[in-house]
Coordinates of C-alpha atoms in Angstrom, one line a residue:
Chain A
M1 CA 0.0 0.0 0.0
E2 CA 1.3 3.4 -0.9
I3 CA 0.3 6.7 0.6
Q4 CA -1.5 8.7 -2.1
F5 CA -0.8 12.4 -1.7
D6 CA -3.9 13.6 -3.5
R7 CA -5.9 11.7 -0.9
V8 CA -3.9 13.3 1.9
V9 CA -4.7 16.6 0.4
S10 CA -8.4 16.0 0.2
S11 CA -8.4 14.8 3.8
L12 CA -6.5 17.9 4.8
Q13 CA -9.1 20.0 3.1
S14 CA -12.0 18.1 4.6
G15 CA -10.3 18.2 8.0
L16 CA -9.5 21.9 7.9
S17 CA -13.2 22.7 7.1
Y18 CA -13.8 21.6 10.7
L19 CA -10.9 23.6 12.1
G20 CA -13.4 26.2 13.2
N21 CA -15.3 23.7 15.3
T22 CA -12.0 22.5 16.9
L23 CA -10.9 26.0 17.7
K24 CA -14.3 26.9 19.1
I25 CA -14.2 23.9 21.4
S26 CA -10.6 24.5 22.4
V27 CA -11.1 28.2 23.2
I28 CA -14.3 27.7 25.2
A29 CA -13.0 24.7 27.1
I30 CA -9.7 26.5 27.8
L31 CA -11.2 29.8 28.9
L32 CA -14.1 28.3 30.9
G33 CA -11.8 25.6 32.4
T34 CA -9.1 28.1 33.3
I35 CA -11.6 30.4 35.1
I36 CA -13.3 27.6 37.0
A37 CA -9.9 26.0 37.8
L38 CA -8.5 29.2 39.2
I39 CA -11.5 29.6 41.4
I40 CA -11.2 26.0 42.6
A41 CA -7.4 26.5 43.2
L42 CA -8.0 29.7 45.2
V43 CA -10.8 28.1 47.3
R44 CA -8.6 25.2 48.1
F45 CA -5.5 27.3 48.7
Y46 CA -7.4 29.5 51.2
R47 CA -9.1 26.4 52.6
I48 CA -12.5 27.9 52.5
P49 CA -14.6 25.5 54.5
V50 CA -17.2 23.2 52.8
L51 CA -16.5 24.5 49.3
S52 CA -12.9 23.4 49.6
Q53 CA -13.8 19.9 50.5
V54 CA -16.4 19.7 47.8
F55 CA -13.9 20.8 45.2
A56 CA -11.3 18.5 46.5
F57 CA -13.7 15.6 46.1
F58 CA -14.7 16.7 42.6
V59 CA -11.1 17.0 41.5
T60 CA -10.2 13.6 43.0
V61 CA -13.1 11.8 41.2
Y62 CA -12.5 13.4 37.8
R63 CA -8.8 12.8 38.0
G64 CA -9.4 9.2 38.5
I65 CA -11.6 8.6 35.5
P66 CA -10.3 8.5 31.9
I67 CA -11.7 11.4 29.9
M68 CA -13.1 8.9 27.3
L69 CA -15.4 7.4 30.0
I70 CA -16.5 10.9 31.2
L71 CA -17.4 11.6 27.5
L72 CA -19.3 8.3 27.0
I73 CA -21.2 8.6 30.3
G74 CA -21.8 12.3 29.7
H75 CA -23.2 11.5 26.3
L76 CA -25.6 8.9 27.6
L77 CA -26.8 11.2 30.3
Y78 CA -27.1 14.0 27.6
V79 CA -29.2 11.8 25.3
M80 CA -31.4 10.4 28.1
Y81 CA -32.1 13.5 30.2
F82 CA -31.6 16.6 27.9
D83 CA -35.3 16.9 27.1
S84 CA -36.6 16.5 30.6
V85 CA -34.0 18.9 32.0
A86 CA -34.9 21.5 29.4
R87 CA -38.6 21.0 30.2
A88 CA -37.9 21.3 33.9
L89 CA -36.1 24.6 33.2
H90 CA -39.1 25.7 31.0
L91 CA -36.8 26.0 28.0
S92 CA -38.6 25.4 24.7
V93 CA -35.8 23.3 23.2
T94 CA -35.4 19.7 22.6
I95 CA -32.2 17.7 21.9
K96 CA -32.8 18.0 18.2
D97 CA -32.6 21.8 18.3
V98 CA -29.2 21.8 19.9
D99 CA -25.9 21.2 18.2
I100 CA -24.2 18.2 20.0
I101 CA -21.0 20.4 20.0
L102 CA -22.5 21.7 23.3
L103 CA -21.6 18.4 24.9
G104 CA -18.1 18.8 23.6
Y105 CA -17.7 22.2 25.4
I106 CA -19.0 20.7 28.6
I107 CA -16.9 17.5 28.6
L108 CA -13.6 19.1 27.7
T109 CA -14.1 21.9 30.2
I110 CA -14.8 19.3 32.9
G111 CA -11.9 17.2 31.7
G112 CA -9.5 20.0 31.8
I113 CA -10.4 21.5 35.2
P114 CA -8.8 19.0 37.6
S115 CA -5.4 19.2 36.1
I116 CA -5.4 23.0 35.6
S117 CA -6.6 23.6 39.1
E118 CA -3.8 21.4 40.5
T119 CA -1.3 23.2 38.4
F120 CA -2.5 26.6 39.8
R121 CA -2.7 25.3 43.4
G122 CA 0.8 23.9 43.2
A123 CA 2.1 27.3 41.9
M124 CA 0.3 29.2 44.6
N125 CA 1.9 27.0 47.2
S126 CA 5.3 27.8 45.8
I127 CA 4.9 31.5 46.6
D128 CA 6.8 32.7 49.7
K129 CA 4.5 33.4 52.6
T130 CA 6.3 36.7 53.1
Q131 CA 4.8 38.0 49.8
F132 CA 1.3 37.7 51.3
E133 CA 2.4 39.3 54.5
A134 CA 4.1 42.1 52.7
C135 CA 0.9 42.9 50.8
Y136 CA -1.1 43.0 54.0
S137 CA 1.6 45.1 55.8
V138 CA 1.3 47.9 53.2
G139 CA -2.5 47.9 53.5
L140 CA -3.6 45.8 50.5
N141 CA -6.7 43.7 51.0
T142 CA -6.9 40.0 49.9
S143 CA -8.2 40.7 46.4
Q144 CA -5.8 43.5 45.7
S145 CA -2.9 41.3 46.9
L146 CA -4.1 38.5 44.6
R147 CA -4.5 40.7 41.5
R148 CA -1.4 42.8 41.9
I149 CA 1.2 40.7 43.6
I150 CA 0.3 37.0 44.1
L151 CA -1.2 36.0 40.7
P152 CA 1.4 37.8 38.7
Q153 CA 4.0 35.7 40.6
M154 CA 1.9 32.5 40.4
L155 CA 1.4 32.6 36.7
P156 CA 5.0 32.2 35.5
V157 CA 5.4 29.3 37.9
A158 CA 2.2 27.6 36.7
F159 CA 2.8 28.4 33.0
P160 CA 4.8 25.4 31.7
G161 CA 2.4 23.0 33.5
Y162 CA -0.6 25.1 32.3
I163 CA 0.5 24.8 28.7
N164 CA 0.7 21.1 29.1
N165 CA -2.8 21.1 30.5
I166 CA -4.0 23.1 27.5
L167 CA -2.3 20.8 25.0
G168 CA -4.1 17.9 26.8
I169 CA -7.4 19.6 26.1
V170 CA -6.6 20.3 22.4
K171 CA -5.4 16.7 22.0
G172 CA -8.5 15.4 23.7
I173 CA -10.7 16.9 21.0
P174 CA -10.5 13.9 18.5
L175 CA -12.1 11.8 21.3
L176 CA -15.3 13.8 20.7
S177 CA -15.7 12.1 17.3
A178 CA -16.8 9.0 19.3
V179 CA -20.1 10.7 20.0
G180 CA -20.5 12.2 16.6
I181 CA -19.1 15.7 17.2
M182 CA -17.5 16.9 14.0
E183 CA -13.9 18.1 14.5
I184 CA -10.6 17.9 12.6
M185 CA -10.2 14.2 12.8
S186 CA -13.7 13.2 12.0
G187 CA -13.6 15.7 9.2
A188 CA -10.4 14.4 7.7
L189 CA -11.8 10.9 7.8
V190 CA -14.9 11.8 5.8
P191 CA -13.3 11.2 2.4
C192 CA -11.7 7.9 3.7
S193 CA -15.0 6.2 4.2
V194 CA -15.4 6.2 0.4
S195 CA -11.8 5.5 -0.6
Y196 CA -10.6 3.5 2.4
S197 CA -7.6 5.8 2.5
Y198 CA -7.6 5.9 6.4
L199 CA -3.8 6.1 6.6
E200 CA -4.0 9.3 4.6
G201 CA -6.8 10.6 6.7
Y202 CA -4.9 10.0 9.9
A203 CA -1.7 11.5 8.5
A204 CA -3.6 14.6 7.5
T205 CA -5.1 14.9 11.0
A206 CA -1.6 14.5 12.5
I207 CA -0.3 17.2 10.2
I208 CA -3.0 19.7 11.1
Y209 CA -2.7 19.0 14.8
F210 CA 1.1 19.3 14.7
V211 CA 0.9 22.7 13.0
L212 CA -1.8 23.8 15.4
I213 CA 0.1 22.8 18.5
T214 CA 3.4 24.3 17.1
I215 CA 1.6 27.6 16.8
I216 CA 0.3 27.3 20.4
L217 CA 3.8 26.5 21.6
A218 CA 5.4 29.4 19.8
A219 CA 2.8 31.8 21.2
S220 CA 3.3 30.3 24.7
K221 CA 7.0 30.9 24.5
R222 CA 6.4 34.6 24.0
I223 CA 3.9 34.8 26.8
E224 CA 6.2 32.9 29.1
K225 CA 9.0 35.4 28.4
Y226 CA 6.6 38.3 29.2
L227 CA 5.4 36.7 32.4
M228 CA 9.0 35.9 33.5
R229 CA 10.3 39.5 33.0
Y230 CA 10.8 40.2 36.6
R231 CA 12.8 37.1 37.3
V232 CA 16.0 38.4 35.9
I233 CA 19.1 36.4 36.4
T234 CA 22.2 38.5 36.1
N235 CA 25.9 37.4 36.2
E236 CA 27.0 40.6 37.8
Chain B
M1 CA 1.6 57.3 72.6
I2 CA 1.2 53.8 71.4
A3 CA 0.9 50.8 73.7
V4 CA 0.2 47.1 73.6
E5 CA -1.6 45.7 76.6
H6 CA -1.9 42.2 77.9
V7 CA -1.0 40.3 74.7
K8 CA -1.4 36.6 74.9
K9 CA -0.7 34.1 72.1
S10 CA -0.2 30.4 71.9
F11 CA 0.4 28.1 69.0
G12 CA -1.4 24.9 69.9
K13 CA -0.4 24.0 73.4
Q14 CA 2.7 26.1 73.4
S15 CA 2.2 29.5 74.9
V16 CA 4.4 32.0 73.1
L17 CA 3.3 35.3 74.7
K18 CA 2.1 35.3 78.3
D19 CA 0.6 38.7 79.0
V20 CA 3.0 41.2 77.4
S21 CA 2.4 44.9 77.8
L22 CA 4.6 47.5 76.3
E23 CA 4.5 51.3 76.0
I24 CA 6.0 53.2 73.1
D25 CA 6.2 57.0 73.6
D26 CA 6.5 59.5 70.8
G27 CA 9.9 59.3 69.2
D28 CA 10.8 56.2 71.1
V29 CA 13.2 53.6 69.7
V30 CA 12.4 50.4 71.5
V31 CA 14.8 47.5 71.0
I32 CA 13.6 44.1 72.0
L33 CA 16.3 41.6 72.9
G34 CA 16.0 38.0 73.9
P35 CA 16.9 34.4 73.1
S36 CA 15.2 32.7 70.1
G37 CA 11.7 31.4 71.0
S38 CA 11.2 34.2 73.5
G39 CA 8.2 35.6 71.6
K40 CA 9.7 38.9 70.4
T41 CA 8.9 38.3 66.7
T42 CA 5.5 37.0 67.5
L43 CA 4.8 40.2 69.5
L44 CA 5.6 42.3 66.5
R45 CA 3.5 40.1 64.2
C46 CA 0.6 40.4 66.5
I47 CA 0.7 44.2 66.5
N48 CA 0.4 44.2 62.7
F49 CA -2.2 41.3 62.7
L50 CA 0.2 39.0 60.7
E51 CA -0.6 36.8 63.7
R52 CA -3.9 36.8 65.6
A53 CA -3.3 37.3 69.3
D54 CA -5.5 35.3 71.6
E55 CA -6.0 38.3 73.8
G56 CA -4.8 41.8 74.1
N57 CA -5.3 45.4 72.9
L58 CA -3.4 47.9 70.8
L59 CA -3.7 51.4 71.9
I60 CA -2.8 53.8 69.1
I61 CA -3.4 57.5 69.7
N62 CA -6.5 57.3 71.8
E63 CA -7.9 54.4 69.8
R64 CA -8.1 51.0 71.4
I65 CA -8.1 48.0 69.1
D66 CA -8.7 44.5 70.1
L67 CA -5.9 42.4 68.9
H68 CA -8.0 39.2 69.0
S69 CA -11.3 40.2 67.5
A70 CA -10.7 43.3 65.4
K71 CA -12.8 43.5 62.3
R72 CA -11.3 43.7 58.8
K73 CA -11.7 47.4 58.6
E74 CA -9.9 48.0 61.9
I75 CA -7.1 45.7 60.8
L76 CA -6.7 47.7 57.6
N77 CA -6.7 50.9 59.6
V78 CA -3.9 49.6 61.8
R79 CA -1.9 48.4 58.9
K80 CA -2.2 51.8 57.3
R81 CA -0.6 53.4 60.3
V82 CA 1.9 50.8 61.3
A83 CA 4.6 49.7 58.9
F84 CA 6.6 46.5 59.0
V85 CA 10.1 45.6 57.9
F86 CA 10.7 41.9 57.3
Q87 CA 13.6 39.7 58.2
N88 CA 13.8 38.4 54.6
Y89 CA 13.0 41.8 53.1
G90 CA 9.5 40.9 51.7
L91 CA 9.9 43.0 48.6
F92 CA 7.3 42.3 46.0
A93 CA 9.2 40.1 43.5
N94 CA 7.2 41.2 40.5
K95 CA 7.6 44.9 41.2
T96 CA 10.5 47.2 40.6
A97 CA 12.2 49.0 43.5
L98 CA 10.2 52.2 42.8
Q99 CA 6.9 50.2 42.4
N100 CA 7.6 48.4 45.7
I101 CA 7.5 51.8 47.4
T102 CA 4.6 53.2 45.5
E103 CA 2.3 50.1 45.7
G104 CA 0.9 50.8 49.1
L105 CA 0.6 54.5 48.5
I106 CA -1.3 54.1 45.3
V107 CA -3.5 51.1 46.0
S108 CA -4.2 51.4 49.7
R109 CA -3.8 55.1 50.4
K110 CA -5.2 56.3 47.1
V111 CA -2.3 58.7 46.4
P112 CA -2.4 59.8 42.8
K113 CA 0.2 58.0 40.7
D114 CA 2.4 61.0 39.8
E115 CA 2.5 62.1 43.4
A116 CA 3.4 58.6 44.6
N117 CA 6.1 58.3 42.0
K118 CA 7.6 61.6 43.1
K119 CA 7.5 60.6 46.7
G120 CA 9.0 57.2 45.9
E121 CA 11.9 58.8 44.0
E122 CA 12.5 61.2 46.9
I123 CA 12.7 58.3 49.3
L124 CA 14.9 56.2 47.1
E125 CA 17.2 59.2 46.9
W126 CA 17.1 59.4 50.6
V127 CA 18.2 55.8 51.0
G128 CA 20.8 56.2 48.3
L129 CA 19.2 53.9 45.7
L130 CA 17.6 56.2 43.2
D131 CA 19.8 54.7 40.5
K132 CA 18.2 51.3 41.1
K133 CA 14.6 52.4 40.8
D134 CA 13.8 50.3 37.8
Y135 CA 15.6 47.2 39.1
Y136 CA 13.6 44.2 40.3
P137 CA 14.4 42.7 43.7
S138 CA 16.2 39.7 42.1
Q139 CA 18.7 42.2 40.6
L140 CA 19.6 43.7 44.0
S141 CA 21.8 42.6 46.8
G142 CA 20.3 41.7 50.2
G143 CA 21.4 45.0 51.7
Q144 CA 19.9 47.0 48.9
Q145 CA 16.7 45.0 49.2
Q146 CA 16.4 45.7 52.9
R147 CA 17.1 49.4 52.4
I148 CA 14.2 49.4 49.9
G149 CA 12.1 47.5 52.4
I150 CA 12.8 50.2 54.9
A151 CA 12.1 52.9 52.3
R152 CA 8.8 51.3 51.6
A153 CA 7.9 51.4 55.3
V154 CA 9.0 55.1 55.7
A155 CA 7.1 56.2 52.5
L156 CA 3.8 55.2 54.1
D157 CA 4.3 58.0 56.8
P158 CA 3.6 55.5 59.5
E159 CA 2.9 56.3 63.2
L160 CA 5.1 53.3 64.1
I161 CA 7.6 51.1 62.3
L162 CA 8.2 47.5 63.3
F163 CA 11.5 45.9 62.4
D164 CA 11.7 42.2 62.6
E165 CA 15.4 41.2 62.8
P166 CA 16.1 43.5 59.8
T167 CA 19.8 42.4 59.5
S168 CA 19.8 38.8 60.4
A169 CA 19.4 37.6 56.8
L170 CA 22.3 39.8 55.5
D171 CA 25.9 39.0 54.8
P172 CA 28.0 40.6 57.5
E173 CA 29.5 43.2 55.3
L174 CA 26.1 44.5 54.3
V175 CA 24.8 44.9 57.8
G176 CA 26.4 48.3 58.4
D177 CA 24.6 50.0 55.6
V178 CA 21.2 48.8 56.8
L179 CA 21.9 49.8 60.4
S180 CA 23.0 53.3 59.5
L181 CA 19.8 53.6 57.5
I182 CA 17.8 52.6 60.6
R183 CA 19.7 55.2 62.6
K184 CA 18.7 57.8 59.9
V185 CA 15.0 56.7 60.3
A186 CA 15.3 57.0 64.1
K187 CA 16.5 60.6 63.6
K188 CA 13.2 61.4 61.8
G189 CA 11.5 60.8 65.1
I190 CA 9.2 58.0 63.9
P191 CA 8.6 55.7 66.8
M192 CA 10.0 52.2 66.1
V193 CA 10.2 48.8 67.7
I194 CA 13.3 46.8 66.6
V195 CA 13.9 43.1 67.3
T196 CA 17.6 42.6 66.8
H197 CA 20.6 40.6 67.8
E198 CA 23.0 43.5 67.1
M199 CA 24.0 44.4 70.6
S200 CA 26.2 47.4 70.0
F201 CA 23.6 48.8 67.6
A202 CA 20.9 48.3 70.2
Q203 CA 23.0 50.1 72.8
E204 CA 23.6 53.0 70.6
V205 CA 20.2 53.5 68.8
A206 CA 17.7 52.6 71.5
N207 CA 16.3 54.8 74.2
K208 CA 14.5 51.9 75.7
V209 CA 15.6 48.3 75.8
V210 CA 13.2 45.4 76.5
F211 CA 14.5 42.0 77.4
M212 CA 12.1 39.1 76.7
D213 CA 12.4 35.5 77.7
G214 CA 9.8 32.7 77.7
G215 CA 7.0 34.8 76.5
V216 CA 7.2 37.6 79.1
I217 CA 9.1 40.9 79.4
V218 CA 11.7 40.1 82.0
E219 CA 13.1 43.6 82.3
Q220 CA 13.1 46.9 80.6
G221 CA 14.9 50.2 80.9
T222 CA 17.4 52.5 79.3
P223 CA 20.3 50.9 77.4
K224 CA 22.5 51.8 80.3
D225 CA 20.2 50.1 82.8
I226 CA 20.0 46.9 80.8
F227 CA 23.5 46.6 79.5
Y228 CA 25.4 47.8 82.5
H229 CA 23.2 47.3 85.5
P230 CA 20.8 44.4 84.7
K231 CA 18.7 43.5 87.7
E232 CA 17.4 40.1 86.7
E233 CA 19.5 37.0 86.6
R234 CA 18.1 35.9 83.3
T235 CA 19.1 39.2 81.7
K236 CA 22.6 38.9 83.1
K237 CA 23.0 35.4 81.8
F238 CA 21.7 36.3 78.3
L239 CA 23.9 39.4 78.0
E240 CA 27.0 37.5 79.2
R241 CA 26.5 34.8 76.6
V242 CA 25.9 37.2 73.7
L243 CA 28.5 39.8 74.6
I244 CA 31.1 37.1 75.0
Q245 CA 30.2 35.7 71.6
E246 CA 30.5 39.2 70.1
K247 CA 34.0 39.6 71.7
E248 CA 35.1 36.3 70.4
I249 CA 34.3 37.4 66.9
Y250 CA 37.0 40.0 67.1
Y251 CA 39.6 37.4 67.8
I252 CA 38.7 35.1 64.9

């Protein structure tokens, strides 16, 4: 069997037509996941009673389950209960009116939260206690300290791990094809079902992902440099 | 006049402060001496609410604040009036030297940015570090960082400055610069409480020396009283030990 480049090209085209979907899912899952993860990390860092324990339980459970299973279970629940939940909330929608991509947003957000929140929490723990005390001693309140001093120091520490978490989310997107959500991989495989050129389809998917992730990494390098600007190491 | 009254604090079962009271008059430079674990640092931290006392009051210019159950607003009020200098400097790592000084002015005291920057530069000039204003703490030596820590405290125009072992994290050759800056601050007349192990500095700069041991104030008085005519056995023993050590250093 030989790889036929024209089929790779047609898979690339077909896959890229779903690039929008993939980006939409990535951006929403990353943004939403980051915000929720940050809240969870802060609640657990400050040991806010009850919430802290609830989140710790949530994180432990979701870390212990493969994301594929979360997806399949989520999909079944979605199919079984969407209509009744919508009715209970007095929404005039049924499952047929809603793009199943919604499930993709939810599952990947949930899938990303545990690892991102642990990355943030670890980075918070690495900050010297005196930094907090110094904030208080000059009269900053907790939210001012967080915004102006603590988070700007936490982010560069968290960043390498955070980028890993993000890549995990992006690379998790092909899993969504298992429940019929169209994204790059399922798009790239559309022509293959006719021509049986699956190797070409997978190769095309790999190429698109590789380029996408290379772009993310290049951008992350710049951001990291910016975040690290105060950690100057001199040889003087 | 500023005073702390009947401060008690324990960590778990270990009682660190057992009913400590201390008066600080206008322009006073109070030096607290004592072996490690005597509670001197904890006392300072309680005054600035970095540690919650179990009991006790802070009396600051006719206002009495409960050190145990003060509300958030009262705590903020105290912190706006009482500045703290940390043992390991505590400069904001993500802020430049100038920003370290202006941060509290701009954010907490709502001083306009231009005004705060002007004041910050004046104070940097005063501590001799104006040329380092755009440097981050990681680019400065320990002595320079502590001088900026002190500048940050002075910039807030506090009614009291607390120094928690300001030179004990420094290389020996950098201690002198920081001590002479503290002398300069003392000359401004801002009341201060200094926890230190620098005995000769304590003798020279203090007008009141407090000796603490085991969570209580054992003895207090003028430097002359404490260093040359200590009354209590524990004070004598402590001074003998430290002063001999200081002498030995000269022979090495």
